[in-house]
Short mmCIF file of C-alpha atoms and ligand atoms in Angstrom, two decimals:
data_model
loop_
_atom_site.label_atom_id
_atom_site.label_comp_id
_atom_site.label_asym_id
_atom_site.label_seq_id
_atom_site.Cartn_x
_atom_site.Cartn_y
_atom_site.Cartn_z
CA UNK R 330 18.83 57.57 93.40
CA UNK R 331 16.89 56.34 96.12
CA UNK R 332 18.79 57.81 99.04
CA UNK R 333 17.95 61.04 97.27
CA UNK R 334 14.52 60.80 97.25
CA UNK R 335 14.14 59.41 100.44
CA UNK R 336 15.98 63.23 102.44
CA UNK R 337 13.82 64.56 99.85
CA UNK R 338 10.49 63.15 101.32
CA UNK R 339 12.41 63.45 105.04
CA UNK R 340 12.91 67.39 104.68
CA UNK R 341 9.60 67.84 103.29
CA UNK R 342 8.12 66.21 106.32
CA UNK R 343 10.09 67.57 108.76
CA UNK R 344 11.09 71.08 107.66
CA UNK R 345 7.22 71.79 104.85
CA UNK R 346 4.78 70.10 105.99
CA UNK R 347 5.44 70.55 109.84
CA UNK R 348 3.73 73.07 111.77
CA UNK R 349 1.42 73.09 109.15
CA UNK R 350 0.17 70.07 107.55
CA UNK R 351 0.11 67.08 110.13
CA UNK R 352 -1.35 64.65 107.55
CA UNK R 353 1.20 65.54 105.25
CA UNK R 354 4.02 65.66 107.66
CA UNK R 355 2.84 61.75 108.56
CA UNK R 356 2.61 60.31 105.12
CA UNK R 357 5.77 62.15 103.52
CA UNK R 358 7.72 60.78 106.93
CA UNK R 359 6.11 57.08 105.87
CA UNK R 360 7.53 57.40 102.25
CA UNK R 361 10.70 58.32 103.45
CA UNK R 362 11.15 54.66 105.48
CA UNK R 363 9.75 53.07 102.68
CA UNK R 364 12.17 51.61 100.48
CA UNK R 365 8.85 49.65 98.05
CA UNK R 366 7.03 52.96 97.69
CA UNK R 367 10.82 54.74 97.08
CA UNK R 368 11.73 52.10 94.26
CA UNK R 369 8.12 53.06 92.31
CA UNK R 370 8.19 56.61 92.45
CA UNK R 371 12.32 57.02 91.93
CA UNK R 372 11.01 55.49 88.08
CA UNK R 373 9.89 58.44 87.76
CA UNK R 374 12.05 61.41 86.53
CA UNK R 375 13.24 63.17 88.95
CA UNK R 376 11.34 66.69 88.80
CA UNK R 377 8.21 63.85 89.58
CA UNK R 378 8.98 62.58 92.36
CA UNK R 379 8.18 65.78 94.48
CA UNK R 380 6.01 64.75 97.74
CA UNK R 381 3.57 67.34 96.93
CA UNK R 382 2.71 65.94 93.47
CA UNK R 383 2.22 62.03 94.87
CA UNK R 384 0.33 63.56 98.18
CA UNK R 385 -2.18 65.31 95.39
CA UNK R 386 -2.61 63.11 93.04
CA UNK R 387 -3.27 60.29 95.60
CA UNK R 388 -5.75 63.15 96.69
CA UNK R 389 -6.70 63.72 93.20
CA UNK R 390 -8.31 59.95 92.85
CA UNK R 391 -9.81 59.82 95.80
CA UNK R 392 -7.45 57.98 97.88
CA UNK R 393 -6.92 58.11 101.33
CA UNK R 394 -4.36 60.82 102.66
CA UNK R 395 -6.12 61.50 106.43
CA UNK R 396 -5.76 58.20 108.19
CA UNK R 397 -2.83 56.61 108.97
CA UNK R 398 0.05 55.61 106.58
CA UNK R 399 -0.67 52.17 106.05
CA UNK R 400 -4.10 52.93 104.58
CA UNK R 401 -2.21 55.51 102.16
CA UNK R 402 0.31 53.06 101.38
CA UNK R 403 -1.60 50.18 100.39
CA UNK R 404 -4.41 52.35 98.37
CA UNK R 405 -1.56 54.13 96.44
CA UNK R 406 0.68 50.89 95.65
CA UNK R 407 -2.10 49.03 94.48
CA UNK R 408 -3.72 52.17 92.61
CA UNK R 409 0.01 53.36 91.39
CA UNK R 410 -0.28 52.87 87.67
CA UNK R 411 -3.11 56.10 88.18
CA UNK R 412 -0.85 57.39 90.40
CA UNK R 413 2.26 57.77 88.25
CA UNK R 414 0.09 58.59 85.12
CA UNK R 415 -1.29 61.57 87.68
CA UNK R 416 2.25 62.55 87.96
CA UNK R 417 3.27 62.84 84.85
CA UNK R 418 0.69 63.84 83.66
CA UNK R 419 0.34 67.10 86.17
CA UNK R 420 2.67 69.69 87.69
CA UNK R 421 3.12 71.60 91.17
CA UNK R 422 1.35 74.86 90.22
CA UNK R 423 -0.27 76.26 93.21
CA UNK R 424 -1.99 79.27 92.66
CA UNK R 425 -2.06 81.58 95.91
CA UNK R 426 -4.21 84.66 95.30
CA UNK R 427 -2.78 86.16 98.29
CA UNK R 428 0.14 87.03 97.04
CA UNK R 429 -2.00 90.07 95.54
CA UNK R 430 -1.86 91.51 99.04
CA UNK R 431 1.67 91.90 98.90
CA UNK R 432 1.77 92.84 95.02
CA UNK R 433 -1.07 95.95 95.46
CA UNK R 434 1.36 98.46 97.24
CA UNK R 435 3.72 98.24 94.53
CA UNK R 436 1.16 98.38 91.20
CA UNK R 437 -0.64 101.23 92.82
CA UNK R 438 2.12 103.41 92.25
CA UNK R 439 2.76 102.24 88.88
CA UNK R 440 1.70 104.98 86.16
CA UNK R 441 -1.92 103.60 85.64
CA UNK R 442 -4.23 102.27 83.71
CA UNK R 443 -2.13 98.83 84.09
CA UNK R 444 -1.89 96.07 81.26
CA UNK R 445 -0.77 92.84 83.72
CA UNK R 446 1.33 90.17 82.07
CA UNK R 447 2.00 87.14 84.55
CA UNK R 448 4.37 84.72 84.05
CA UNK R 449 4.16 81.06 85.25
CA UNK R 450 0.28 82.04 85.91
CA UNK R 451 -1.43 78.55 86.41
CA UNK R 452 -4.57 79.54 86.63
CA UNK R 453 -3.97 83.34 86.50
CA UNK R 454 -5.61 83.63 89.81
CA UNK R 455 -2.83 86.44 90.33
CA UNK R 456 -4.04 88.52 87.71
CA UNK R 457 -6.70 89.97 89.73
CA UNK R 458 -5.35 92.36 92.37
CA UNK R 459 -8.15 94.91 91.09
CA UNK R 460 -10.89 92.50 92.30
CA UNK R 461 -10.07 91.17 95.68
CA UNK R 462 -10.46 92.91 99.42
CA UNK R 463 -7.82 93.42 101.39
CA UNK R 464 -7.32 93.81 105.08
CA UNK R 465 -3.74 95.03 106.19
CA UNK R 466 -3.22 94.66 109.65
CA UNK R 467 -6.29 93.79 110.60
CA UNK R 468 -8.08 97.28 109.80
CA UNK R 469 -10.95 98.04 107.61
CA UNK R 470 -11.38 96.11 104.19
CA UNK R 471 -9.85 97.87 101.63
CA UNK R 472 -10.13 97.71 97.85
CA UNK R 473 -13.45 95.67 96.43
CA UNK R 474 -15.08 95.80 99.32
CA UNK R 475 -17.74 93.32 97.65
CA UNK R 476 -15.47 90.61 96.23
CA UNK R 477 -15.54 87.29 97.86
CA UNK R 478 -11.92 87.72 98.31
CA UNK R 479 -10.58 89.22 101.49
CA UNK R 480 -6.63 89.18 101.95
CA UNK R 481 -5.04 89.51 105.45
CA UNK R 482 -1.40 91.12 105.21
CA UNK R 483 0.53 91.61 108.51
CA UNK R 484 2.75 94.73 107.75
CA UNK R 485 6.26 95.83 108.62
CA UNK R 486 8.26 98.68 107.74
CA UNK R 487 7.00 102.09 105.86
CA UNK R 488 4.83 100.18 103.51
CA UNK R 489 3.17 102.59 101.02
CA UNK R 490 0.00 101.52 101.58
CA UNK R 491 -2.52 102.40 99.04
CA UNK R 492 -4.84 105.03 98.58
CA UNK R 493 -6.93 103.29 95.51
CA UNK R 494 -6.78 100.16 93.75
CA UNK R 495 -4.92 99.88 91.01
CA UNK R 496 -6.82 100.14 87.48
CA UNK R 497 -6.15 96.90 85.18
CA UNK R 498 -7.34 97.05 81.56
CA UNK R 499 -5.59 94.45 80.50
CA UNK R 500 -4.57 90.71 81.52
CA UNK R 501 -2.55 88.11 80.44
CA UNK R 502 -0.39 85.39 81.54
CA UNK R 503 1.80 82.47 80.04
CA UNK R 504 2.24 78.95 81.50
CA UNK R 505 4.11 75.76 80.60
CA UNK R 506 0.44 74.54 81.43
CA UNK R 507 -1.81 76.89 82.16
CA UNK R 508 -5.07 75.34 84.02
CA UNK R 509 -8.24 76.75 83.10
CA UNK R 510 -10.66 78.31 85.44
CA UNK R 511 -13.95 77.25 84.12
CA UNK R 512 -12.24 73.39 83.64
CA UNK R 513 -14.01 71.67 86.60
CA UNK R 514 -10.52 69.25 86.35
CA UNK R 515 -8.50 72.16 86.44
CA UNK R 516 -9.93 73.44 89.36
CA UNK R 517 -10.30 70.02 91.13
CA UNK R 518 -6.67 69.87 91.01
CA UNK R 519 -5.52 73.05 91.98
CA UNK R 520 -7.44 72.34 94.91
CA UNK R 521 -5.83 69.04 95.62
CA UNK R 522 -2.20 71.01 96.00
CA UNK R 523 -3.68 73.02 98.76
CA UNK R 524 -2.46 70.98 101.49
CA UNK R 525 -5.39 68.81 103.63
CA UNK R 526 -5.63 71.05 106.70
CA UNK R 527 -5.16 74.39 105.29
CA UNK R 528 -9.31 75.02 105.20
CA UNK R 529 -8.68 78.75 104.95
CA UNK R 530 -6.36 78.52 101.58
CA UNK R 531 -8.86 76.39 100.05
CA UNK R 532 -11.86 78.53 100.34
CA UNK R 533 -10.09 81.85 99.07
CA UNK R 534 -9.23 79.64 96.10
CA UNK R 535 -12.74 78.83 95.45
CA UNK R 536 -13.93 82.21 95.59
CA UNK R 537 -10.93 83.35 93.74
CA UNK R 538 -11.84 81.02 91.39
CA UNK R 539 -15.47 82.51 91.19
CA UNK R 540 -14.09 85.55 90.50
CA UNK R 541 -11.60 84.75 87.29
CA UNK R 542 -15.20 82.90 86.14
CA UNK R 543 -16.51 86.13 85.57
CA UNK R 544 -13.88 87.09 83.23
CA UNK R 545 -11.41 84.31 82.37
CA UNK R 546 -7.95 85.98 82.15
CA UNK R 547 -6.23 85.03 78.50
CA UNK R 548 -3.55 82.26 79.43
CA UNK R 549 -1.21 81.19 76.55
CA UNK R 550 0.80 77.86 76.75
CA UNK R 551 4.49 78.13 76.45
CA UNK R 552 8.05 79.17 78.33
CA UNK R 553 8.28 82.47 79.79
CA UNK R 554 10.92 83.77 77.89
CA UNK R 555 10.14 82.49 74.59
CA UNK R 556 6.43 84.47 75.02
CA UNK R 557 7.33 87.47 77.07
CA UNK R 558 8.49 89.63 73.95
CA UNK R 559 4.70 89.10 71.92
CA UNK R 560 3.18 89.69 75.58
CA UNK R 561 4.28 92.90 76.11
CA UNK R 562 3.88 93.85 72.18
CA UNK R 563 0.76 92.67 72.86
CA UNK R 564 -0.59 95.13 75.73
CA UNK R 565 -3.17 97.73 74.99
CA UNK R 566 -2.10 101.24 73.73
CA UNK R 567 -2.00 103.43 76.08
CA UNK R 568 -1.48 101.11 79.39
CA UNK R 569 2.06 100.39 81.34
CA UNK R 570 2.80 96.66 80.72
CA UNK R 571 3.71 95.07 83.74
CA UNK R 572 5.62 91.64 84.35
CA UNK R 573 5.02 90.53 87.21
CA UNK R 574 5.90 86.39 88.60
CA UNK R 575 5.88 85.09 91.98
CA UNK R 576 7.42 81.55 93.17
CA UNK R 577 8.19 80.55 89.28
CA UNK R 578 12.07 81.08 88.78
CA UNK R 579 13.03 78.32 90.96
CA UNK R 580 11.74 76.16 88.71
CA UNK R 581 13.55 77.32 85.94
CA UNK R 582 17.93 76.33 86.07
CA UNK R 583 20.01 79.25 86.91
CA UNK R 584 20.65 79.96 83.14
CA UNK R 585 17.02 80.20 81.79
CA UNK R 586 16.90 82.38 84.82
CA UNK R 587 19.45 84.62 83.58
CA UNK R 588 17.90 84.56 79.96
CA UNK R 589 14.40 85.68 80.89
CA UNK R 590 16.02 88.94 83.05
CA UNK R 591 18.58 89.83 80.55
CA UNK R 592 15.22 89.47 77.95
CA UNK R 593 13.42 91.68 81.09
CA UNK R 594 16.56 93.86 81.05
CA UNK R 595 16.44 94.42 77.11
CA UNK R 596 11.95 95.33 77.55
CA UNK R 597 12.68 97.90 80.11
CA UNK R 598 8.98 97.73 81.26
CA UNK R 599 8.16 97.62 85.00
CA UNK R 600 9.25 94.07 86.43
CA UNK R 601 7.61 92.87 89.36
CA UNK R 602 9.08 89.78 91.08
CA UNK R 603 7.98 88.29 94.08
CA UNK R 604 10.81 84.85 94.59
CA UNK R 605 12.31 83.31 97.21
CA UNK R 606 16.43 84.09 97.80
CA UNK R 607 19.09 82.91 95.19
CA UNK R 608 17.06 82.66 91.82
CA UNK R 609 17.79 86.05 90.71
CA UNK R 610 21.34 86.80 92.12
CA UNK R 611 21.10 90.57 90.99
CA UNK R 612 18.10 91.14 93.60
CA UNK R 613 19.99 88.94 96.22
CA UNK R 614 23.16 91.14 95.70
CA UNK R 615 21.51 94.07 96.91
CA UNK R 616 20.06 93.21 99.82
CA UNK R 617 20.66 93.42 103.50
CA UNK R 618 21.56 90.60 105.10
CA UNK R 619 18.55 88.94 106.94
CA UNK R 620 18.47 89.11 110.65
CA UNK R 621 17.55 85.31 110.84
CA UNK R 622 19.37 83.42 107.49
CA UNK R 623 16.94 80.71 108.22
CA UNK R 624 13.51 82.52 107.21
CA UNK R 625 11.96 81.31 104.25
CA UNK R 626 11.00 84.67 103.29
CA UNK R 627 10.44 85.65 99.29
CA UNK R 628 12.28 89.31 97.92
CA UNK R 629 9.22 91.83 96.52
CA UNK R 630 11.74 93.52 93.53
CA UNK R 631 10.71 96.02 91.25
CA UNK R 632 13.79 95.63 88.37
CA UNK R 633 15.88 93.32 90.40
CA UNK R 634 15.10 96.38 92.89
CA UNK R 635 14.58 94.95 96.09
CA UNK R 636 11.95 96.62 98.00
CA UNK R 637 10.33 94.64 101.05
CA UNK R 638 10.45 90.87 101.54
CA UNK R 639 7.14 88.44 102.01
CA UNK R 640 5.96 85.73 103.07
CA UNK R 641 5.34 82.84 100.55
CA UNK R 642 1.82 83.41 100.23
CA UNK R 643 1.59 86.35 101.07
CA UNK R 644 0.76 86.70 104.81
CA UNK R 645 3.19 89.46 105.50
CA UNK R 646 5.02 92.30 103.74
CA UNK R 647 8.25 93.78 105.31
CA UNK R 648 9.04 96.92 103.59
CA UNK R 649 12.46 97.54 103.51
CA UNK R 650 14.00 100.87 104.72
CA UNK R 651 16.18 102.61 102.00
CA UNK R 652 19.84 102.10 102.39
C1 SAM P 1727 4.11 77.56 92.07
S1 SAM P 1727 3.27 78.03 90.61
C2 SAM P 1727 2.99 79.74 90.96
C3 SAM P 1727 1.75 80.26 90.29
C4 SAM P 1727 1.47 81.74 90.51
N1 SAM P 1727 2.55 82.55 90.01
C5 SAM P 1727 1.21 82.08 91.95
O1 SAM P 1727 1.99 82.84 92.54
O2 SAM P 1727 0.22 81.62 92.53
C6 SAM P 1727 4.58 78.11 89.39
C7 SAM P 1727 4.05 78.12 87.96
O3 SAM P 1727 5.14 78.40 87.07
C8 SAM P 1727 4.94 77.64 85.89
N2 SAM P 1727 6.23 77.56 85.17
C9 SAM P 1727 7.35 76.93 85.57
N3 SAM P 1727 8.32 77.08 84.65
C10 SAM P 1727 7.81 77.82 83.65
C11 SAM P 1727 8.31 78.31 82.39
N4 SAM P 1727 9.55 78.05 81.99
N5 SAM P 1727 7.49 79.04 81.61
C12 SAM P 1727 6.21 79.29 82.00
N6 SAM P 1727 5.68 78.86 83.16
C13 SAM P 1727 6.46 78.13 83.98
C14 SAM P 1727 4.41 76.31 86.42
O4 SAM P 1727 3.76 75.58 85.40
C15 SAM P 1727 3.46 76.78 87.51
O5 SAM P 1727 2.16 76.98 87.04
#
């Protein structure tokens, strides 16, 4: 329906994109009062009509999304069979490195060496915590002190910050579509999802990039719980198998939800998940209430454990205190 497109495109504006994207904020706002452009992309089915898909595919094929809307409008309804073929043809998968920052304290005290299993990877560009820097609090770099990859992680809480990287022999990851590092395409569009302004976000993807280059992470197409099983089989001898997933299970419905952590129940191998409140009720159940019920903050569990909540991507870690 229409009307349900259009608060989708309002929220995004006003509640996403502001504070932090003023371009997007502008154009998603536009759509919203826009009944023409509202008619074309409600043909679409509905998990396609997110504002973040159109605003990077129009980005995608070089149209304009930094001047004013009626520029936007008039490149992307005359250009909108590309458009819509974009849209279909591609998916929301954002890869944030960063979120390593907020992983590390939690696989350092795994039982090393580590074989890393990622599900909903995209590009994988998580599978890496072993190769990035990483400043917490704004101290010294920790971790590869060489890699082009320097985290910042504001800290809360009695996070056990580590002593020593963790040591990863082994990494995999499975994606409805996984996008390939070394696929200039791929890597144009994962670029196109970081929002226009966010200059910062867009370099440490490049470099993280550069650093899956030098040894492309193995990335199987298929559904998360239909692969995890071979996944974990599939881990070196020798190595704890870790599942880990950050910002996937919302897209999944609450029952394929329930599937893949009865299937995580059953493998009984460490489970790492990084997700915002309400996709995996057994996490949510055990935690404290939140001092502001507004915060869009993400729950760091270790099996449905809930142990410190994050920011989205991974700009602050809020160790919990044991209750
Ligand atoms: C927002 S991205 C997050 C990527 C990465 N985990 C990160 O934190 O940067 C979500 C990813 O989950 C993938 N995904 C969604 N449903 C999936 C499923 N049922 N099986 C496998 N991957 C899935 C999407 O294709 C997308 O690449």
């Amino acid at each position: 329906m229409a009307s349900g497109t259009k608060a989708r495109y309002q929220r995004f504006a006003a509640r996403e994109a502001r504070g932090h994207s003023p371009s997007y904020e502008r154009l998603a706002g536009g759509v919203a009062d826009d009944p023409g452009l509202l008619a074309l992309i409600d043909e679409l089915p509905d998990e396609r009509r997110q504002p973040n898909l159109l605003l990077a595919a129009v980005r995608f094929l070089d149209g304009p999304v930094g001047g004013d809307y009626a520029a936007f409008r008039e490149w992307t309804v005359t250009h909108w069979t590309c458009v819509r073929d974009t849209m279909l043809e591609r998916r929301t998968q954002t890869n944030e490195p960063a979120r390593c920052a907020v992983l590390l304290p939690l696989l350092a005290r795994l039982p090393q060496p580590l074989a890393l299993i990622e599900v909903g990877a995209s590009a994988g560009l998580c599978l890496y915590p072993d190769r990035y820097g990483y400043r917490y609090d704004g101290g010294p770099v920790f971790g590869d002190t060489a890699s082009p990859v320097v985290l910042d992680c504001a800290t809360t809480g009695p996070v056990p910050l580590p002593q020593r990287l963790p040591e990863v022999v082994w990494r995999a990851g499975v994606d409805l579509n996984p996008l390939e590092v070394t696929d200039p395409q791929d890597v144009r569009w994962l670029e196109c999802l970081v929002w226009p302004e966010q200059h910062e976000r867009l370099a440490r993807l490049r470099n993280a990039v550069r650093v899956a280059r030098a040894e492309p992470p193995t990335l199987v197409r298929g559904d998360l719980d239909a692969t995890i099983r071979d996944l974990v089989a599939a881990a070196p001898a020798g190595a704890t198998p870790v599942v880990l997933h950050s910002a996937v299970l919302a897209y999944l419905p609450p029952e394929k939800r329930e599937s893949f952590a009865t299937t995580m129940r059953d493998l009984a191998c460490p489970w790492i998940s990084n997700e915002a409140p309400g996709v995996l009720p057994a996490v949510d159940h055990r935690l404290p209430p939140l001092p502001d019920p507004d915060t869009l903050l993400f729950t760091l569990a270790l099996n449905e454990r809930p142990l410190a909540r994050t920011s989205p991507h991974g700009q602050s870690l809020e160790w919990l205190p044991t209750w």
